[in-house]
């Protein structure tokens, strides 16, 4: 499982639209070899079909698609946007933190969601993700919250 490893994190990235942000977050998974390039497009299609259902909390999106859409290894990437982007969610827009999930099995998907939930359920951690100066600071935050 590749969970927010340094190569899966990009900070202060510019994106104009939700679809661009999803593609960029999915691109991190592809660049790390955790998903095929087509997985990012599958996440965009899911967003187009179902709307912003994965904008689960204020400023936080967790786009994903089905494992058969190109996941090679369970993985989570983080794209922190330089300027928040509107995804179309009435309560939780705009989004600044985009965590792309690639679950290869349902149990791995649940395990990754559990790890993310532990991290993101603490408002201090969310603020730390938004303010972190660099990837090392985010790595320290993740290590400090592992159970």
Short mmCIF file of N, CA and C in Angstrom, two decimals:
data_model
loop_
_atom_site.label_atom_id
_atom_site.label_comp_id
_atom_site.label_asym_id
_atom_site.label_seq_id
_atom_site.Cartn_x
_atom_site.Cartn_y
_atom_site.Cartn_z
N UNK A 1 0.84 -1.18 0.00
CA UNK A 1 0.00 0.00 0.00
C UNK A 1 0.89 1.24 0.00
N UNK A 2 0.56 2.16 -0.87
CA UNK A 2 1.28 3.44 -0.93
C UNK A 2 0.35 4.50 -0.37
N UNK A 3 0.62 4.92 0.86
CA UNK A 3 -0.26 5.87 1.54
C UNK A 3 0.48 7.18 1.78
N UNK A 4 0.19 8.16 0.94
CA UNK A 4 0.75 9.51 1.10
C UNK A 4 2.26 9.51 1.22
N UNK A 5 2.90 8.68 0.42
CA UNK A 5 4.37 8.71 0.36
C UNK A 5 4.80 10.02 -0.29
N UNK A 6 6.05 10.44 -0.07
CA UNK A 6 6.49 11.73 -0.62
C UNK A 6 6.22 11.89 -2.12
N UNK A 7 6.39 10.83 -2.90
CA UNK A 7 6.16 10.93 -4.34
C UNK A 7 4.68 11.07 -4.69
N UNK A 8 3.81 10.86 -3.73
CA UNK A 8 2.37 10.94 -3.94
C UNK A 8 1.78 12.25 -3.42
N UNK A 9 2.64 13.19 -3.08
CA UNK A 9 2.18 14.47 -2.53
C UNK A 9 2.69 15.61 -3.40
N UNK A 10 1.78 16.51 -3.77
CA UNK A 10 2.15 17.71 -4.52
C UNK A 10 1.47 18.90 -3.83
N UNK A 11 2.26 19.90 -3.50
CA UNK A 11 1.75 21.05 -2.74
C UNK A 11 1.66 22.29 -3.60
N UNK A 12 0.60 23.07 -3.33
CA UNK A 12 0.40 24.38 -3.95
C UNK A 12 0.38 24.32 -5.47
N UNK A 13 -0.39 23.35 -5.95
CA UNK A 13 -0.55 23.14 -7.39
C UNK A 13 -1.70 24.02 -7.88
N UNK A 14 -1.56 24.54 -9.07
CA UNK A 14 -2.61 25.36 -9.65
C UNK A 14 -3.52 24.51 -10.51
N UNK A 15 -4.82 24.65 -10.28
CA UNK A 15 -5.84 24.00 -11.10
C UNK A 15 -7.01 24.97 -11.21
N UNK A 16 -7.59 25.04 -12.38
CA UNK A 16 -8.70 25.96 -12.60
C UNK A 16 -10.05 25.32 -12.31
N UNK A 17 -10.14 24.00 -12.51
CA UNK A 17 -11.42 23.31 -12.37
C UNK A 17 -11.29 22.07 -11.51
N UNK A 18 -12.42 21.56 -11.07
CA UNK A 18 -12.44 20.31 -10.31
C UNK A 18 -11.86 19.17 -11.15
N UNK A 19 -12.25 19.10 -12.42
CA UNK A 19 -11.75 18.02 -13.27
C UNK A 19 -10.24 18.07 -13.42
N UNK A 20 -9.68 19.26 -13.56
CA UNK A 20 -8.22 19.38 -13.65
C UNK A 20 -7.57 18.93 -12.35
N UNK A 21 -8.14 19.29 -11.22
CA UNK A 21 -7.59 18.88 -9.92
C UNK A 21 -7.63 17.36 -9.77
N UNK A 22 -8.73 16.75 -10.19
CA UNK A 22 -8.86 15.29 -10.11
C UNK A 22 -7.82 14.62 -11.00
N UNK A 23 -7.64 15.13 -12.22
CA UNK A 23 -6.64 14.56 -13.13
C UNK A 23 -5.23 14.67 -12.56
N UNK A 24 -4.93 15.81 -11.96
CA UNK A 24 -3.59 16.00 -11.38
C UNK A 24 -3.36 15.06 -10.20
N UNK A 25 -4.36 14.90 -9.34
CA UNK A 25 -4.24 13.98 -8.19
C UNK A 25 -4.09 12.54 -8.68
N UNK A 26 -4.86 12.18 -9.72
CA UNK A 26 -4.73 10.86 -10.30
C UNK A 26 -3.41 10.66 -11.00
N UNK A 27 -2.88 11.72 -11.57
CA UNK A 27 -1.57 11.66 -12.21
C UNK A 27 -0.47 11.30 -11.24
N UNK A 28 -0.61 11.75 -9.99
CA UNK A 28 0.37 11.37 -8.96
C UNK A 28 0.37 9.86 -8.75
N UNK A 29 -0.81 9.24 -8.75
CA UNK A 29 -0.90 7.78 -8.60
C UNK A 29 -0.23 7.09 -9.79
N UNK A 30 -0.50 7.60 -11.00
CA UNK A 30 0.09 7.00 -12.20
C UNK A 30 1.60 7.17 -12.20
N UNK A 31 2.08 8.36 -11.86
CA UNK A 31 3.52 8.62 -11.85
C UNK A 31 4.26 7.71 -10.87
N UNK A 32 3.57 7.33 -9.78
CA UNK A 32 4.19 6.46 -8.77
C UNK A 32 4.04 4.98 -9.14
N UNK A 33 3.37 4.69 -10.25
CA UNK A 33 3.19 3.31 -10.67
C UNK A 33 2.08 2.58 -9.93
N UNK A 34 1.26 3.31 -9.18
CA UNK A 34 0.19 2.70 -8.40
C UNK A 34 -1.10 2.54 -9.20
N UNK A 35 -1.22 3.27 -10.30
CA UNK A 35 -2.41 3.20 -11.15
C UNK A 35 -2.01 3.47 -12.58
N UNK A 36 -2.84 3.00 -13.49
CA UNK A 36 -2.64 3.31 -14.90
C UNK A 36 -3.11 4.75 -15.16
N UNK A 37 -2.63 5.33 -16.22
CA UNK A 37 -3.00 6.70 -16.57
C UNK A 37 -4.51 6.85 -16.72
N UNK A 38 -5.17 5.82 -17.22
CA UNK A 38 -6.62 5.89 -17.45
C UNK A 38 -7.43 6.02 -16.16
N UNK A 39 -6.82 5.70 -15.01
CA UNK A 39 -7.55 5.78 -13.75
C UNK A 39 -7.98 7.21 -13.44
N UNK A 40 -7.14 8.18 -13.74
CA UNK A 40 -7.49 9.58 -13.50
C UNK A 40 -8.72 9.97 -14.31
N UNK A 41 -8.78 9.51 -15.55
CA UNK A 41 -9.94 9.83 -16.38
C UNK A 41 -11.19 9.13 -15.87
N UNK A 42 -11.03 7.92 -15.31
CA UNK A 42 -12.18 7.21 -14.73
C UNK A 42 -12.72 7.98 -13.51
N UNK A 43 -11.83 8.59 -12.74
CA UNK A 43 -12.27 9.41 -11.60
C UNK A 43 -13.05 10.63 -12.10
N UNK A 44 -12.57 11.25 -13.16
CA UNK A 44 -13.27 12.40 -13.75
C UNK A 44 -14.65 11.97 -14.24
N UNK A 45 -14.74 10.83 -14.91
CA UNK A 45 -16.03 10.32 -15.39
C UNK A 45 -16.98 10.08 -14.23
N UNK A 46 -16.47 9.54 -13.15
CA UNK A 46 -17.31 9.30 -11.96
C UNK A 46 -17.84 10.63 -11.42
N UNK A 47 -16.99 11.64 -11.40
CA UNK A 47 -17.41 12.97 -10.96
C UNK A 47 -18.49 13.53 -11.89
N UNK A 48 -18.30 13.36 -13.19
CA UNK A 48 -19.30 13.85 -14.16
C UNK A 48 -20.64 13.12 -13.99
N UNK A 49 -20.58 11.82 -13.74
CA UNK A 49 -21.79 11.00 -13.64
C UNK A 49 -22.53 11.20 -12.32
N UNK A 50 -21.78 11.28 -11.23
CA UNK A 50 -22.40 11.24 -9.90
C UNK A 50 -22.32 12.56 -9.14
N UNK A 51 -21.59 13.51 -9.67
CA UNK A 51 -21.45 14.78 -8.98
C UNK A 51 -20.40 14.72 -7.88
N UNK A 52 -20.37 15.74 -7.03
CA UNK A 52 -19.30 15.88 -6.03
C UNK A 52 -19.57 15.11 -4.73
N UNK A 53 -20.10 13.89 -4.85
CA UNK A 53 -20.42 13.08 -3.66
C UNK A 53 -19.21 12.80 -2.79
N UNK A 54 -18.01 12.87 -3.36
CA UNK A 54 -16.78 12.55 -2.63
C UNK A 54 -16.15 13.78 -1.95
N UNK A 55 -16.84 14.91 -1.98
CA UNK A 55 -16.39 16.08 -1.21
C UNK A 55 -17.00 15.88 0.18
N UNK A 56 -16.25 15.20 1.04
CA UNK A 56 -16.80 14.64 2.27
C UNK A 56 -16.77 15.56 3.47
N UNK A 57 -15.99 16.60 3.39
CA UNK A 57 -15.87 17.53 4.51
C UNK A 57 -15.46 18.88 3.93
N UNK A 58 -15.58 19.94 4.72
CA UNK A 58 -15.18 21.25 4.18
C UNK A 58 -13.74 21.22 3.66
N UNK A 59 -13.59 21.60 2.40
CA UNK A 59 -12.29 21.77 1.74
C UNK A 59 -11.61 20.46 1.37
N UNK A 60 -12.29 19.30 1.53
CA UNK A 60 -11.65 18.01 1.32
C UNK A 60 -12.43 17.16 0.31
N UNK A 61 -11.72 16.70 -0.74
CA UNK A 61 -12.31 15.79 -1.73
C UNK A 61 -11.51 14.50 -1.75
N UNK A 62 -12.22 13.38 -1.91
CA UNK A 62 -11.59 12.06 -2.01
C UNK A 62 -12.07 11.37 -3.29
N UNK A 63 -11.65 11.86 -4.45
CA UNK A 63 -12.10 11.22 -5.69
C UNK A 63 -11.52 9.81 -5.81
N UNK A 64 -12.29 8.95 -6.45
CA UNK A 64 -11.87 7.57 -6.68
C UNK A 64 -12.72 6.99 -7.81
N UNK A 65 -12.32 5.83 -8.27
CA UNK A 65 -13.08 5.08 -9.27
C UNK A 65 -12.95 3.61 -8.90
N UNK A 66 -13.43 2.74 -9.76
CA UNK A 66 -13.38 1.31 -9.48
C UNK A 66 -11.97 0.77 -9.69
N UNK A 67 -11.63 -0.26 -8.95
CA UNK A 67 -10.31 -0.88 -9.07
C UNK A 67 -10.03 -1.31 -10.50
N UNK A 68 -11.05 -1.82 -11.18
CA UNK A 68 -10.84 -2.32 -12.55
C UNK A 68 -10.61 -1.20 -13.55
N UNK A 69 -10.71 0.05 -13.10
CA UNK A 69 -10.44 1.19 -13.97
C UNK A 69 -8.96 1.54 -14.05
N UNK A 70 -8.10 0.68 -13.49
CA UNK A 70 -6.67 0.89 -13.67
C UNK A 70 -5.83 0.95 -12.41
N UNK A 71 -6.37 0.51 -11.27
CA UNK A 71 -5.56 0.51 -10.04
C UNK A 71 -4.60 -0.68 -10.08
N UNK A 72 -3.33 -0.42 -9.82
CA UNK A 72 -2.33 -1.47 -9.76
C UNK A 72 -2.00 -1.84 -8.31
N UNK A 73 -2.08 -0.84 -7.43
CA UNK A 73 -1.73 -1.04 -6.03
C UNK A 73 -2.54 -0.07 -5.19
N UNK A 74 -2.98 -0.52 -4.02
CA UNK A 74 -3.71 0.36 -3.13
C UNK A 74 -2.85 1.59 -2.83
N UNK A 75 -3.46 2.77 -2.99
CA UNK A 75 -2.67 3.98 -2.87
C UNK A 75 -3.55 5.19 -2.59
N UNK A 76 -2.94 6.21 -1.99
CA UNK A 76 -3.59 7.50 -1.75
C UNK A 76 -2.59 8.60 -2.07
N UNK A 77 -3.02 9.56 -2.87
CA UNK A 77 -2.18 10.73 -3.15
C UNK A 77 -2.84 11.97 -2.56
N UNK A 78 -2.04 13.01 -2.41
CA UNK A 78 -2.55 14.30 -1.92
C UNK A 78 -2.11 15.40 -2.88
N UNK A 79 -3.09 16.13 -3.35
CA UNK A 79 -2.85 17.33 -4.15
C UNK A 79 -3.39 18.50 -3.32
N UNK A 80 -2.50 19.38 -2.89
CA UNK A 80 -2.96 20.58 -2.19
C UNK A 80 -2.97 21.72 -3.21
N UNK A 81 -4.15 22.28 -3.39
CA UNK A 81 -4.31 23.34 -4.37
C UNK A 81 -3.84 24.68 -3.84
N UNK A 82 -3.17 25.43 -4.70
CA UNK A 82 -2.71 26.76 -4.32
C UNK A 82 -3.90 27.66 -4.02
N UNK A 83 -4.92 27.58 -4.89
CA UNK A 83 -6.17 28.31 -4.67
C UNK A 83 -7.30 27.29 -4.69
N UNK A 84 -8.17 27.30 -3.67
CA UNK A 84 -9.27 26.33 -3.63
C UNK A 84 -10.14 26.41 -4.89
N UNK A 85 -10.72 25.27 -5.24
CA UNK A 85 -11.53 25.12 -6.46
C UNK A 85 -12.93 24.67 -6.07
N UNK A 86 -13.93 25.19 -6.77
CA UNK A 86 -15.32 24.79 -6.56
C UNK A 86 -15.57 23.45 -7.25
N UNK A 87 -16.08 22.48 -6.49
CA UNK A 87 -16.43 21.17 -7.02
C UNK A 87 -17.94 21.04 -7.23
N UNK A 88 -18.71 21.97 -6.66
CA UNK A 88 -20.16 21.91 -6.81
C UNK A 88 -20.89 21.31 -5.63
N UNK A 89 -20.21 21.23 -4.48
CA UNK A 89 -20.83 20.71 -3.27
C UNK A 89 -21.39 21.88 -2.46
N UNK A 90 -22.66 21.82 -2.12
CA UNK A 90 -23.32 22.95 -1.47
C UNK A 90 -22.69 23.32 -0.13
N UNK A 91 -22.27 22.35 0.65
CA UNK A 91 -21.79 22.63 2.00
C UNK A 91 -20.27 22.69 2.12
N UNK A 92 -19.54 21.91 1.32
CA UNK A 92 -18.12 21.71 1.58
C UNK A 92 -17.17 22.39 0.59
N UNK A 93 -17.70 23.16 -0.36
CA UNK A 93 -16.85 23.92 -1.29
C UNK A 93 -16.29 25.16 -0.60
N UNK A 94 -15.21 25.71 -1.11
CA UNK A 94 -14.35 25.18 -2.16
C UNK A 94 -13.37 24.15 -1.59
N UNK A 95 -12.79 23.34 -2.48
CA UNK A 95 -11.88 22.27 -2.08
C UNK A 95 -10.44 22.74 -2.22
N UNK A 96 -9.64 22.43 -1.20
CA UNK A 96 -8.21 22.72 -1.27
C UNK A 96 -7.37 21.45 -1.21
N UNK A 97 -7.87 20.42 -0.53
CA UNK A 97 -7.13 19.17 -0.37
C UNK A 97 -7.82 18.07 -1.16
N UNK A 98 -7.11 17.51 -2.14
CA UNK A 98 -7.66 16.45 -2.98
C UNK A 98 -6.86 15.18 -2.72
N UNK A 99 -7.50 14.21 -2.09
CA UNK A 99 -6.88 12.91 -1.80
C UNK A 99 -7.43 11.91 -2.80
N UNK A 100 -6.64 11.51 -3.79
CA UNK A 100 -7.09 10.51 -4.77
C UNK A 100 -6.85 9.12 -4.19
N UNK A 101 -7.90 8.31 -4.20
CA UNK A 101 -7.83 6.95 -3.65
C UNK A 101 -7.84 5.94 -4.77
N UNK A 102 -6.93 5.00 -4.69
CA UNK A 102 -6.93 3.86 -5.61
C UNK A 102 -6.94 2.59 -4.78
N UNK A 103 -8.10 1.99 -4.64
CA UNK A 103 -8.21 0.75 -3.87
C UNK A 103 -8.27 -0.43 -4.80
N UNK A 104 -7.39 -1.41 -4.62
CA UNK A 104 -7.40 -2.56 -5.52
C UNK A 104 -8.35 -3.66 -5.03
N UNK A 105 -8.67 -3.67 -3.74
CA UNK A 105 -9.70 -4.56 -3.20
C UNK A 105 -10.56 -3.75 -2.25
N UNK A 106 -11.75 -4.26 -1.93
CA UNK A 106 -12.61 -3.50 -1.03
C UNK A 106 -12.00 -3.41 0.36
N UNK A 107 -11.30 -4.43 0.81
CA UNK A 107 -10.69 -4.37 2.15
C UNK A 107 -9.57 -3.33 2.18
N UNK A 108 -8.79 -3.23 1.10
CA UNK A 108 -7.74 -2.19 1.04
C UNK A 108 -8.36 -0.80 0.99
N UNK A 109 -9.44 -0.68 0.23
CA UNK A 109 -10.14 0.60 0.14
C UNK A 109 -10.60 1.04 1.53
N UNK A 110 -11.18 0.12 2.27
CA UNK A 110 -11.66 0.42 3.63
C UNK A 110 -10.49 0.77 4.55
N UNK A 111 -9.40 0.04 4.44
CA UNK A 111 -8.22 0.31 5.28
C UNK A 111 -7.67 1.71 5.01
N UNK A 112 -7.61 2.10 3.72
CA UNK A 112 -7.11 3.43 3.39
C UNK A 112 -8.07 4.51 3.89
N UNK A 113 -9.37 4.27 3.73
CA UNK A 113 -10.35 5.24 4.23
C UNK A 113 -10.25 5.39 5.73
N UNK A 114 -10.02 4.28 6.42
CA UNK A 114 -9.88 4.33 7.88
C UNK A 114 -8.67 5.19 8.27
N UNK A 115 -7.53 4.98 7.59
CA UNK A 115 -6.34 5.77 7.89
C UNK A 115 -6.58 7.25 7.61
N UNK A 116 -7.23 7.54 6.49
CA UNK A 116 -7.53 8.93 6.14
C UNK A 116 -8.50 9.55 7.14
N UNK A 117 -9.50 8.78 7.56
CA UNK A 117 -10.49 9.27 8.51
C UNK A 117 -9.83 9.65 9.83
N UNK A 118 -8.91 8.81 10.29
CA UNK A 118 -8.19 9.11 11.53
C UNK A 118 -7.45 10.44 11.39
N UNK A 119 -6.77 10.61 10.25
CA UNK A 119 -6.02 11.85 10.02
C UNK A 119 -6.94 13.07 9.91
N UNK A 120 -8.01 12.93 9.13
CA UNK A 120 -8.82 14.10 8.78
C UNK A 120 -9.94 14.40 9.76
N UNK A 121 -10.17 13.51 10.72
CA UNK A 121 -11.23 13.78 11.70
C UNK A 121 -10.78 14.81 12.73
N UNK A 122 -9.48 15.08 12.79
CA UNK A 122 -8.94 16.08 13.71
C UNK A 122 -8.76 17.40 12.94
N UNK A 123 -9.53 18.44 13.31
CA UNK A 123 -9.42 19.72 12.61
C UNK A 123 -8.00 20.29 12.61
N UNK A 124 -7.23 20.01 13.65
CA UNK A 124 -5.84 20.49 13.70
C UNK A 124 -5.01 19.86 12.58
N UNK A 125 -5.27 18.58 12.32
CA UNK A 125 -4.54 17.90 11.24
C UNK A 125 -4.92 18.48 9.88
N UNK A 126 -6.21 18.74 9.68
CA UNK A 126 -6.65 19.33 8.41
C UNK A 126 -5.96 20.67 8.21
N UNK A 127 -5.92 21.47 9.24
CA UNK A 127 -5.26 22.77 9.15
C UNK A 127 -3.76 22.59 8.86
N UNK A 128 -3.16 21.59 9.49
CA UNK A 128 -1.73 21.32 9.25
C UNK A 128 -1.49 20.91 7.79
N UNK A 129 -2.39 20.10 7.21
CA UNK A 129 -2.27 19.76 5.79
C UNK A 129 -2.34 21.01 4.93
N UNK A 130 -3.23 21.92 5.30
CA UNK A 130 -3.42 23.14 4.50
C UNK A 130 -2.24 24.10 4.63
N UNK A 131 -1.56 24.09 5.78
CA UNK A 131 -0.51 25.07 6.06
C UNK A 131 0.91 24.53 5.94
N UNK A 132 1.07 23.22 5.82
CA UNK A 132 2.42 22.61 5.84
C UNK A 132 3.33 23.29 4.81
N UNK A 133 4.54 23.59 5.25
CA UNK A 133 5.49 24.28 4.39
C UNK A 133 6.06 23.36 3.31
N UNK A 134 6.11 22.05 3.60
CA UNK A 134 6.74 21.12 2.66
C UNK A 134 6.26 19.69 2.89
N UNK A 135 6.70 18.80 2.02
CA UNK A 135 6.29 17.40 2.10
C UNK A 135 6.80 16.76 3.38
N UNK A 136 8.00 17.12 3.84
CA UNK A 136 8.53 16.54 5.08
C UNK A 136 7.62 16.83 6.26
N UNK A 137 7.07 18.03 6.32
CA UNK A 137 6.15 18.38 7.41
C UNK A 137 4.91 17.50 7.37
N UNK A 138 4.42 17.23 6.17
CA UNK A 138 3.26 16.34 6.03
C UNK A 138 3.62 14.92 6.43
N UNK A 139 4.80 14.47 6.06
CA UNK A 139 5.24 13.12 6.47
C UNK A 139 5.30 13.00 7.99
N UNK A 140 5.78 14.03 8.66
CA UNK A 140 5.83 14.02 10.13
C UNK A 140 4.42 13.95 10.72
N UNK A 141 3.49 14.68 10.12
CA UNK A 141 2.10 14.66 10.58
C UNK A 141 1.52 13.26 10.44
N UNK A 142 1.77 12.61 9.31
CA UNK A 142 1.24 11.26 9.08
C UNK A 142 1.85 10.28 10.08
N UNK A 143 3.17 10.33 10.25
CA UNK A 143 3.84 9.42 11.20
C UNK A 143 3.32 9.65 12.62
N UNK A 144 3.04 10.88 12.97
CA UNK A 144 2.56 11.19 14.31
C UNK A 144 1.15 10.72 14.58
N UNK A 145 0.42 10.34 13.53
CA UNK A 145 -0.97 9.89 13.68
C UNK A 145 -1.16 8.40 13.38
N UNK A 146 -0.07 7.68 13.13
CA UNK A 146 -0.22 6.24 12.86
C UNK A 146 -0.51 5.51 14.15
N UNK A 147 -1.34 4.50 14.00
CA UNK A 147 -1.74 3.72 15.17
C UNK A 147 -1.04 2.39 15.20
#
